[in-house]
Short mmCIF file of C-alpha atoms in Angstrom, two decimals:
data_model
loop_
_atom_site.label_atom_id
_atom_site.label_comp_id
_atom_site.label_asym_id
_atom_site.label_seq_id
_atom_site.Cartn_x
_atom_site.Cartn_y
_atom_site.Cartn_z
CA MET A 1 0.00 0.00 0.00
CA ASN A 2 1.52 3.35 -1.03
CA ASN A 3 1.62 6.50 1.08
CA LEU A 4 -1.47 8.05 -0.54
CA SER A 5 -3.50 4.88 0.02
CA GLN A 6 -2.49 4.82 3.68
CA ARG A 7 -3.62 8.41 4.10
CA ILE A 8 -6.92 7.72 2.36
CA ALA A 9 -7.49 4.82 4.77
CA GLN A 10 -6.55 7.02 7.77
CA TYR A 11 -8.81 9.92 6.92
CA GLN A 12 -12.45 8.88 6.81
CA VAL A 13 -15.04 11.48 5.85
CA GLY A 14 -18.68 10.90 6.75
CA GLU A 15 -20.19 7.43 6.84
CA SER A 16 -18.64 4.49 5.06
CA ILE A 17 -20.13 3.63 1.69
CA THR A 18 -21.52 0.12 1.91
CA HIS A 19 -22.28 -0.55 -1.76
CA PRO A 20 -19.47 -2.08 -3.83
CA VAL A 21 -17.23 0.22 -5.86
CA VAL A 22 -17.71 -0.26 -9.59
CA ALA A 23 -14.54 0.10 -11.63
CA GLY A 24 -14.71 1.83 -14.99
CA LYS A 25 -12.34 1.86 -17.92
CA LEU A 26 -10.20 4.42 -19.70
CA VAL A 27 -11.45 5.29 -23.17
CA ARG A 28 -9.50 8.41 -24.13
CA VAL A 29 -6.33 10.30 -23.24
CA VAL A 30 -5.75 13.82 -24.62
CA GLY A 31 -2.74 15.63 -23.27
CA LEU A 32 -3.02 15.26 -19.51
CA THR A 33 -6.77 14.67 -19.51
CA LEU A 34 -8.09 11.15 -18.97
CA GLU A 35 -11.63 10.16 -19.92
CA ALA A 36 -13.32 7.18 -18.25
CA VAL A 37 -16.70 5.48 -18.57
CA GLY A 38 -18.50 2.79 -16.57
CA CYS A 39 -17.93 4.28 -13.12
CA SER A 40 -19.37 7.06 -10.98
CA ALA A 41 -17.37 9.51 -8.84
CA ALA A 42 -17.93 13.03 -7.56
CA VAL A 43 -15.96 16.01 -8.82
CA GLY A 44 -12.95 16.46 -6.54
CA SER A 45 -12.72 12.79 -5.56
CA MET A 46 -9.73 10.56 -6.34
CA CYS A 47 -9.48 7.52 -8.59
CA LYS A 48 -6.84 4.86 -9.15
CA VAL A 49 -5.87 4.42 -12.81
CA GLU A 50 -4.19 1.20 -13.91
CA THR A 51 -0.81 1.43 -15.69
CA ASN A 52 1.92 -0.99 -16.71
CA ASP A 53 3.70 -0.25 -13.43
CA GLY A 54 0.73 -0.45 -11.06
CA TYR A 55 -1.65 2.43 -10.38
CA ILE A 56 -1.44 6.22 -10.50
CA ASP A 57 -3.72 8.67 -8.70
CA ALA A 58 -6.01 11.01 -10.61
CA GLU A 59 -8.67 13.49 -9.53
CA VAL A 60 -12.09 13.90 -11.10
CA VAL A 61 -12.14 17.44 -12.50
CA GLY A 62 -15.35 17.28 -14.54
CA PHE A 63 -17.82 15.10 -16.41
CA SER A 64 -20.01 15.03 -19.50
CA ASN A 65 -23.04 12.73 -19.42
CA ASP A 66 -21.63 9.39 -18.22
CA ARG A 67 -18.01 10.27 -19.04
CA LEU A 68 -15.61 11.36 -16.28
CA PHE A 69 -12.68 13.73 -16.89
CA LEU A 70 -9.66 13.03 -14.69
CA MET A 71 -6.36 14.81 -14.16
CA PRO A 72 -3.36 12.75 -12.94
CA SER A 73 -1.38 13.94 -9.92
CA GLU A 74 1.88 12.55 -11.32
CA ARG A 75 3.61 11.92 -14.61
CA LEU A 76 1.39 10.04 -17.04
CA THR A 77 3.26 6.96 -18.33
CA GLY A 78 2.33 3.35 -19.10
CA VAL A 79 -1.40 3.96 -19.53
CA LEU A 80 -3.19 1.65 -21.98
CA PRO A 81 -6.62 1.84 -23.68
CA GLY A 82 -9.27 0.20 -21.54
CA ALA A 83 -7.21 0.57 -18.35
CA LYS A 84 -9.13 0.00 -15.13
CA VAL A 85 -10.32 3.14 -13.26
CA ILE A 86 -11.24 2.58 -9.60
CA PRO A 87 -13.04 5.38 -7.68
CA GLN A 88 -11.87 5.97 -4.10
CA THR A 89 -14.71 6.35 -1.61
CA THR A 90 -12.84 8.33 1.04
CA GLU A 91 -11.11 11.69 1.04
CA ILE A 92 -7.36 12.19 1.20
CA GLY A 93 -6.03 13.40 4.55
CA ILE A 94 -3.09 15.76 4.96
CA PRO A 95 -0.87 15.14 8.02
CA VAL A 96 -0.92 18.15 10.34
CA GLY A 97 0.81 18.88 13.63
CA MET A 98 3.96 20.37 15.14
CA GLU A 99 5.86 17.46 13.57
CA LEU A 100 5.64 19.32 10.25
CA LEU A 101 8.01 22.09 11.37
CA GLY A 102 11.32 21.88 9.52
CA ARG A 103 9.91 19.52 6.88
CA VAL A 104 9.52 19.83 3.11
CA LEU A 105 6.39 18.36 1.48
CA ASP A 106 5.11 17.93 -2.05
CA GLY A 107 1.77 19.25 -3.27
CA MET A 108 -0.14 16.30 -1.79
CA GLY A 109 1.52 16.55 1.64
CA ASN A 110 4.07 13.75 1.18
CA PRO A 111 7.59 14.36 2.57
CA ILE A 112 10.32 14.89 -0.05
CA ASP A 113 13.21 15.92 2.21
CA GLY A 114 14.56 12.42 2.85
CA LYS A 115 13.84 12.62 6.60
CA GLY A 116 11.40 9.76 6.64
CA GLU A 117 7.66 9.50 7.13
CA ILE A 118 5.80 12.20 9.01
CA LYS A 119 4.11 10.62 12.02
CA THR A 120 1.30 12.78 13.37
CA ASN A 121 -1.86 12.10 15.30
CA SER A 122 -3.97 14.51 13.24
CA MET A 123 -5.14 14.54 9.65
CA SER A 124 -6.98 17.31 7.87
CA GLY A 125 -9.02 17.27 4.67
CA TYR A 126 -8.87 19.73 1.77
CA SER A 127 -12.48 20.77 2.19
CA ASN A 128 -12.37 23.78 4.50
CA THR A 129 -15.19 25.40 6.46
CA ARG A 130 -15.82 28.99 5.42
CA ILE A 131 -15.51 31.51 8.22
CA ASN A 132 -18.44 33.86 8.65
CA PRO A 133 -17.01 37.34 7.88
CA LEU A 134 -18.81 38.73 10.94
CA SER A 135 -17.06 36.25 13.25
CA ARG A 136 -13.53 37.19 12.15
CA LYS A 137 -11.47 39.21 14.59
CA ALA A 138 -10.61 42.73 13.49
CA ILE A 139 -7.01 43.41 12.43
CA LYS A 140 -5.53 45.46 15.28
CA GLN A 141 -1.94 44.31 15.83
CA PRO A 142 1.02 45.06 13.52
CA LEU A 143 3.04 42.13 12.17
CA ASP A 144 6.81 42.49 12.44
CA THR A 145 8.31 41.37 9.12
CA GLY A 146 11.89 42.36 9.91
CA ILE A 147 11.95 44.57 6.76
CA LYS A 148 12.46 48.30 7.35
CA ALA A 149 10.60 49.49 4.25
CA ILE A 150 7.56 47.37 5.14
CA ASN A 151 7.52 47.92 8.90
CA ALA A 152 7.95 51.68 8.59
CA LEU A 153 6.08 52.74 5.45
CA LEU A 154 3.82 49.78 4.55
CA THR A 155 2.95 48.34 7.96
CA VAL A 156 1.21 44.96 7.78
CA GLY A 157 -1.30 43.76 10.38
CA GLN A 158 -1.74 40.27 11.81
CA GLY A 159 -4.32 38.61 9.59
CA GLN A 160 -3.74 40.82 6.55
CA ARG A 161 -3.48 39.42 2.99
CA MET A 162 -0.84 41.28 0.97
CA GLY A 163 0.19 40.92 -2.65
CA LEU A 164 3.85 41.01 -3.70
CA PHE A 165 3.83 42.15 -7.33
CA ALA A 166 7.00 41.72 -9.36
CA GLY A 167 8.48 40.50 -12.60
CA SER A 168 11.02 37.72 -12.74
CA GLY A 169 14.45 38.22 -11.20
CA VAL A 170 13.81 41.27 -9.01
CA GLY A 171 14.16 39.60 -5.61
CA LYS A 172 10.77 38.11 -4.64
CA SER A 173 12.23 34.91 -3.21
CA VAL A 174 14.94 36.77 -1.30
CA LEU A 175 12.35 39.09 0.24
CA LEU A 176 10.22 36.11 1.29
CA GLY A 177 13.26 34.51 2.95
CA MET A 178 14.03 37.74 4.82
CA MET A 179 10.47 37.84 6.16
CA THR A 180 10.68 34.21 7.24
CA ARG A 181 13.72 34.93 9.40
CA GLY A 182 12.58 38.33 10.67
CA THR A 183 8.90 37.83 11.46
CA ASN A 184 7.46 37.54 14.96
CA ALA A 185 4.85 35.00 13.78
CA ASP A 186 4.72 31.66 15.62
CA VAL A 187 4.83 29.47 12.50
CA VAL A 188 5.75 30.11 8.87
CA VAL A 189 4.19 28.14 5.99
CA VAL A 190 5.92 28.56 2.62
CA GLY A 191 4.30 27.40 -0.62
CA LEU A 192 6.70 27.27 -3.59
CA ILE A 193 4.36 26.69 -6.50
CA GLY A 194 5.50 26.41 -10.12
CA GLU A 195 9.08 27.48 -9.41
CA ARG A 196 12.20 26.00 -10.95
CA GLY A 197 13.46 22.95 -9.08
CA ARG A 198 16.83 24.60 -8.56
CA GLU A 199 15.16 27.58 -6.91
CA VAL A 200 13.31 25.32 -4.45
CA LYS A 201 16.56 23.85 -3.12
CA GLU A 202 18.26 27.25 -3.16
CA PHE A 203 15.39 28.87 -1.23
CA ILE A 204 15.41 26.17 1.45
CA GLU A 205 19.19 25.98 1.95
CA GLU A 206 20.45 29.47 1.14
CA ILE A 207 17.60 31.93 1.61
CA LEU A 208 15.57 30.23 4.35
CA GLY A 209 18.56 28.80 6.22
CA GLU A 210 18.54 26.59 9.31
CA GLU A 211 17.15 29.32 11.56
CA GLY A 212 14.19 30.06 9.30
CA ARG A 213 13.54 26.43 8.49
CA ALA A 214 13.25 25.40 12.15
CA ARG A 215 9.82 27.03 12.51
CA ALA A 216 8.69 26.69 8.90
CA VAL A 217 6.84 24.16 6.78
CA VAL A 218 7.72 24.21 3.07
CA ILE A 219 5.38 22.87 0.39
CA ALA A 220 7.09 22.51 -3.00
CA ALA A 221 5.31 21.82 -6.29
CA PRO A 222 7.89 22.88 -8.91
CA ALA A 223 7.27 23.80 -12.53
CA ASP A 224 7.62 20.21 -13.80
CA ALA A 225 4.83 18.97 -11.48
CA SER A 226 1.42 18.30 -13.02
CA PRO A 227 -1.09 21.17 -12.98
CA LEU A 228 -3.16 19.22 -10.46
CA MET A 229 -0.14 18.92 -8.14
CA ARG A 230 0.52 22.67 -8.42
CA LEU A 231 -3.12 23.38 -7.63
CA LYS A 232 -3.05 20.98 -4.68
CA GLY A 233 0.19 22.57 -3.46
CA CYS A 234 -1.63 25.85 -2.87
CA GLU A 235 -4.52 24.10 -1.14
CA THR A 236 -2.15 22.04 1.02
CA SER A 237 -0.35 25.24 2.09
CA LEU A 238 -3.64 26.85 3.16
CA THR A 239 -4.84 23.67 4.89
CA ILE A 240 -1.66 23.43 6.99
CA ALA A 241 -1.78 27.15 7.79
CA GLU A 242 -5.44 26.78 8.88
CA TYR A 243 -4.53 23.96 11.24
CA PHE A 244 -1.95 26.09 13.07
CA ARG A 245 -4.37 29.04 13.12
CA ASP A 246 -7.04 26.85 14.68
CA GLN A 247 -4.55 26.00 17.45
CA GLY A 248 -4.45 29.70 18.37
CA MET A 249 -1.13 30.47 16.64
CA ASN A 250 -0.22 33.45 14.49
CA VAL A 251 0.86 32.07 11.12
CA LEU A 252 2.81 33.78 8.33
CA LEU A 253 1.88 32.26 4.97
CA LEU A 254 4.19 32.98 2.03
CA MET A 255 2.88 31.69 -1.30
CA ASP A 256 5.00 31.99 -4.43
CA SER A 257 3.06 32.40 -6.58
CA LEU A 258 -0.63 33.14 -7.06
CA THR A 259 0.00 33.47 -10.79
CA ARG A 260 1.20 29.84 -11.04
CA PHE A 261 -1.97 28.77 -9.22
CA ALA A 262 -4.06 30.60 -11.82
CA GLN A 263 -2.03 29.12 -14.68
CA ALA A 264 -2.47 25.58 -13.31
CA GLN A 265 -6.23 26.08 -13.09
CA ARG A 266 -6.21 27.48 -16.63
CA GLU A 267 -4.43 24.36 -17.92
CA ILE A 268 -6.97 22.07 -16.26
CA ALA A 269 -10.04 24.11 -17.25
CA LEU A 270 -9.04 24.45 -20.90
CA ALA A 271 -8.17 20.74 -21.09
CA ILE A 272 -11.72 19.74 -20.12
CA GLY A 273 -13.35 22.22 -22.48
CA GLU A 274 -14.07 25.36 -20.46
CA PRO A 275 -14.10 28.37 -22.82
CA PRO A 276 -11.27 30.90 -22.46
CA ALA A 277 -12.05 34.48 -21.48
CA THR A 278 -9.54 37.23 -20.58
CA LYS A 279 -6.12 36.47 -22.09
CA GLY A 280 -6.97 32.78 -22.24
CA TYR A 281 -7.97 32.54 -18.56
CA PRO A 282 -11.37 30.81 -18.18
CA PRO A 283 -13.98 32.15 -15.72
CA SER A 284 -13.23 29.44 -13.14
CA VAL A 285 -9.81 31.00 -12.50
CA PHE A 286 -11.38 34.24 -11.30
CA ALA A 287 -13.75 32.25 -9.08
CA LYS A 288 -10.97 30.18 -7.49
CA LEU A 289 -8.65 33.11 -6.72
CA PRO A 290 -10.89 34.76 -4.06
CA ALA A 291 -11.89 31.34 -2.71
CA LEU A 292 -8.20 30.63 -2.04
CA VAL A 293 -7.27 34.07 -0.70
CA GLU A 294 -10.28 34.28 1.64
CA ARG A 295 -9.07 31.20 3.52
CA ALA A 296 -6.28 33.36 4.99
CA GLY A 297 -6.87 36.09 7.55
CA ASN A 298 -7.95 36.26 11.18
CA GLY A 299 -10.01 33.51 12.73
CA ASN A 300 -12.62 33.91 15.44
CA ASP A 301 -11.94 34.84 19.07
CA ASN A 302 -10.65 31.35 19.92
CA GLN A 303 -8.32 31.11 16.92
CA GLY A 304 -5.10 32.74 15.78
CA SER A 305 -4.41 34.43 12.47
CA ILE A 306 -2.97 33.77 9.02
CA SER A 307 -1.03 36.76 7.70
CA ALA A 308 -0.43 36.01 4.04
CA PHE A 309 1.89 37.29 1.32
CA PHE A 310 0.86 36.10 -2.13
CA THR A 311 3.39 36.84 -4.85
CA VAL A 312 1.98 37.80 -8.25
CA LEU A 313 4.23 37.43 -11.27
CA THR A 314 3.65 40.43 -13.52
CA GLU A 315 4.63 39.18 -16.95
CA GLY A 316 6.67 41.83 -18.74
CA ASP A 317 6.32 43.99 -15.59
CA ASP A 318 2.71 44.64 -16.64
CA LEU A 319 0.69 45.57 -13.55
CA GLN A 320 -2.49 45.45 -15.67
CA ASP A 321 -2.12 41.71 -16.31
CA PRO A 322 -5.54 40.02 -15.67
CA ILE A 323 -4.29 38.03 -12.67
CA ALA A 324 -2.48 41.04 -11.21
CA ASP A 325 -5.56 43.20 -11.69
CA ALA A 326 -7.91 40.60 -10.16
CA SER A 327 -5.52 39.99 -7.24
CA ARG A 328 -5.28 43.67 -6.31
CA ALA A 329 -9.05 43.79 -5.94
CA ILE A 330 -9.23 40.91 -3.44
CA LEU A 331 -6.08 41.58 -1.38
CA ASP A 332 -5.60 44.00 1.51
CA GLY A 333 -2.79 45.87 -0.17
CA HIS A 334 0.13 45.35 -2.51
CA ILE A 335 3.90 45.72 -2.48
CA VAL A 336 5.42 46.45 -5.88
CA LEU A 337 9.02 45.44 -6.64
CA SER A 338 10.66 47.68 -9.22
CA ARG A 339 13.01 46.35 -11.90
CA PRO A 340 14.85 49.71 -12.26
CA LEU A 341 15.53 49.69 -8.50
CA ALA A 342 16.79 46.09 -8.68
CA ASP A 343 18.97 46.91 -11.70
CA SER A 344 20.54 49.78 -9.74
CA GLY A 345 21.45 47.48 -6.83
CA HIS A 346 18.71 48.76 -4.51
CA PHE A 347 17.48 45.77 -2.45
CA PRO A 348 14.83 45.03 -1.43
CA ALA A 349 13.57 46.72 -4.61
CA ILE A 350 10.32 48.00 -3.05
CA ASP A 351 8.76 50.95 -4.86
CA VAL A 352 7.08 52.62 -1.89
CA SER A 353 5.29 55.17 -4.08
CA LYS A 354 3.34 52.42 -5.90
CA SER A 355 2.79 50.22 -2.85
CA ILE A 356 0.11 50.46 -0.19
CA SER A 357 -1.10 48.64 2.92
CA ARG A 358 -4.85 49.10 3.28
CA VAL A 359 -4.93 48.19 6.97
CA MET A 360 -1.96 50.34 8.03
CA PRO A 361 -4.29 53.01 9.54
CA MET A 362 -5.87 50.31 11.75
CA VAL A 363 -2.63 49.02 13.28
CA THR A 364 -0.47 52.16 13.58
CA SER A 365 -0.62 55.38 15.60
CA ASP A 366 -1.48 58.76 14.08
CA GLU A 367 2.14 59.85 14.61
CA HIS A 368 3.47 56.81 12.73
CA GLN A 369 1.09 57.48 9.83
CA THR A 370 2.18 61.11 9.66
CA LEU A 371 5.88 60.22 9.61
CA ALA A 372 5.34 57.59 6.89
CA ARG A 373 3.24 59.99 4.81
CA VAL A 374 5.92 62.70 4.93
CA LEU A 375 8.63 60.35 3.64
CA LYS A 376 6.42 58.76 0.97
CA GLN A 377 5.53 62.23 -0.31
CA ALA A 378 9.22 63.16 -0.45
CA TYR A 379 10.02 59.92 -2.30
CA SER A 380 7.20 60.42 -4.81
CA LEU A 381 8.08 64.09 -5.36
CA TYR A 382 11.66 63.18 -6.22
CA GLU A 383 10.56 60.39 -8.59
CA GLU A 384 8.15 62.74 -10.39
CA ASN A 385 10.97 65.23 -11.06
CA LYS A 386 13.80 62.71 -11.43
CA GLU A 387 14.38 63.29 -15.13
CA LEU A 388 14.61 67.07 -14.71
CA ILE A 389 16.99 66.68 -11.77
CA THR A 390 19.17 64.12 -13.57
CA ILE A 391 19.72 66.19 -16.74
CA GLY A 392 20.27 69.38 -14.74
CA ALA A 393 17.11 71.11 -15.97
CA TYR A 394 15.86 71.77 -12.44
CA SER A 395 17.17 74.96 -10.81
CA ARG A 396 17.66 74.72 -7.09
CA GLY A 397 15.40 77.16 -5.29
CA SER A 398 12.53 76.82 -7.78
CA ASP A 399 10.50 74.68 -5.37
CA PRO A 400 11.49 74.33 -1.67
CA ARG A 401 9.72 70.94 -1.48
CA ILE A 402 11.79 69.51 -4.31
CA ASP A 403 14.95 70.97 -2.76
CA LYS A 404 14.21 69.08 0.45
CA ALA A 405 13.43 65.89 -1.48
CA ILE A 406 16.80 66.10 -3.26
CA LEU A 407 18.63 66.55 0.05
CA ILE A 408 16.89 63.66 1.81
CA LYS A 409 16.88 61.20 -1.15
CA PRO A 410 20.32 59.59 -0.45
CA ARG A 411 19.45 59.03 3.23
CA LEU A 412 15.98 57.77 2.29
CA ASP A 413 17.51 55.28 -0.16
CA HIS A 414 19.89 54.10 2.56
CA PHE A 415 16.97 53.68 4.95
CA LEU A 416 14.95 51.63 2.44
CA GLN A 417 17.84 49.26 1.64
CA GLN A 418 18.64 46.24 3.76
CA GLY A 419 21.04 43.29 3.65
CA MET A 420 19.63 39.88 2.83
CA LYS A 421 20.56 38.48 6.25
CA ASP A 422 19.69 41.59 8.24
CA SER A 423 16.54 41.73 10.34
CA ILE A 424 15.32 45.00 11.89
CA SER A 425 12.71 44.86 14.65
CA TYR A 426 9.48 46.83 14.37
CA ASN A 427 10.38 49.23 17.20
CA ASP A 428 13.86 49.90 15.76
CA CYS A 429 12.24 50.67 12.40
CA LEU A 430 9.96 53.25 14.03
CA THR A 431 12.92 54.88 15.81
CA GLN A 432 14.90 55.16 12.56
CA LEU A 433 11.79 56.47 10.76
CA ALA A 434 11.33 59.24 13.34
CA VAL A 435 15.00 60.28 13.10
CA LEU A 436 14.94 60.36 9.30
CA THR A 437 11.68 62.34 9.16
CA GLN A 438 13.05 64.86 11.64
CA GLU A 439 16.12 65.35 9.42
CA PHE A 440 13.85 65.92 6.45
CA VAL A 441 11.69 68.48 8.27
CA ASN A 442 14.75 70.37 9.53
CA SER A 443 16.66 70.28 6.24
#
């Protein structure tokens, strides 16, 4: 019995089905989509599909009349016409518990770090219970991320869902690793979805490090995993984060990336015949995005919180990409990473003028908000007149505000930069912010 079969046996949902399971047969394979007849199974349930080497697992993703559409969770090899398809009558369980800390799992919750089987006393299913919005706790406490630019100018609250918008190669993974080491959250859950396999190992060993890994759970479904596995990787990350939240802990969820989740759903939906809509994304993608994001956030009075950072890959640095646009509408703020800043050696490459935290007024004092607003205005004023200043077309004395922005810009840039292994506490960030703002006012 393989690991998945053991977990299916462990995790029973509802009453046992007493009637015999009728096996069907495979009649068509197109790309990654399997079509079976002669059996009945609900959408979302698992089936065993016969191959030359045994059985592979596949999930029912749709149906047409008496024909089931299935998507395999692993590489599709050795499948023959008429292969046996056996529906599974129980739901898969994901192991949950403190034993997960320091471990690396695949999209289905199986360990891939070579440290042996995960032995826990608790299992959790994928099907989550929606939280009544009126029963959620209000966001009142700031979350320490260890990043000066975020703590000072884009303060995040416990239970907030933030978007990290960036193109490729501008430092998303490094910034996530910095937050993992610097946060004051109890547990960190990291979902690496659709990334290169090399980046997964690099993130765990180099960016996360031993210190960060000790209180983190990593779920990895790299780019060569099936679309179903990438989709499940996101759901597994949320399921594990929900377990720790339900234990009263404050969880930091880092998911890289929401775009890969949408692309995986697009692959599945188009394969079973759903019509494409915006830029090839079918409507189901825009229904699944809020369903996933809404699982994060504060719980009720007896639960903890899930503070989430969802990275969004802006293809060609286009912030109007359909997924980027849809994500901004359902998140509680966004942090934009700038390629020009990254190219100039400014890390983390956070463009504070284009970034915003929508709950910052709820978790910070009036004084903090005033200080942050003064520096953001100075930063934006300099950026608006940057070309004139660079070519020497601006005459000093023409506008006192611009004069001040020019004087403070080098110190502001220094404040916003931070070493990859540096972690600055929330209170230290506020102290440095007050000093810098005072220098700006007196300049």
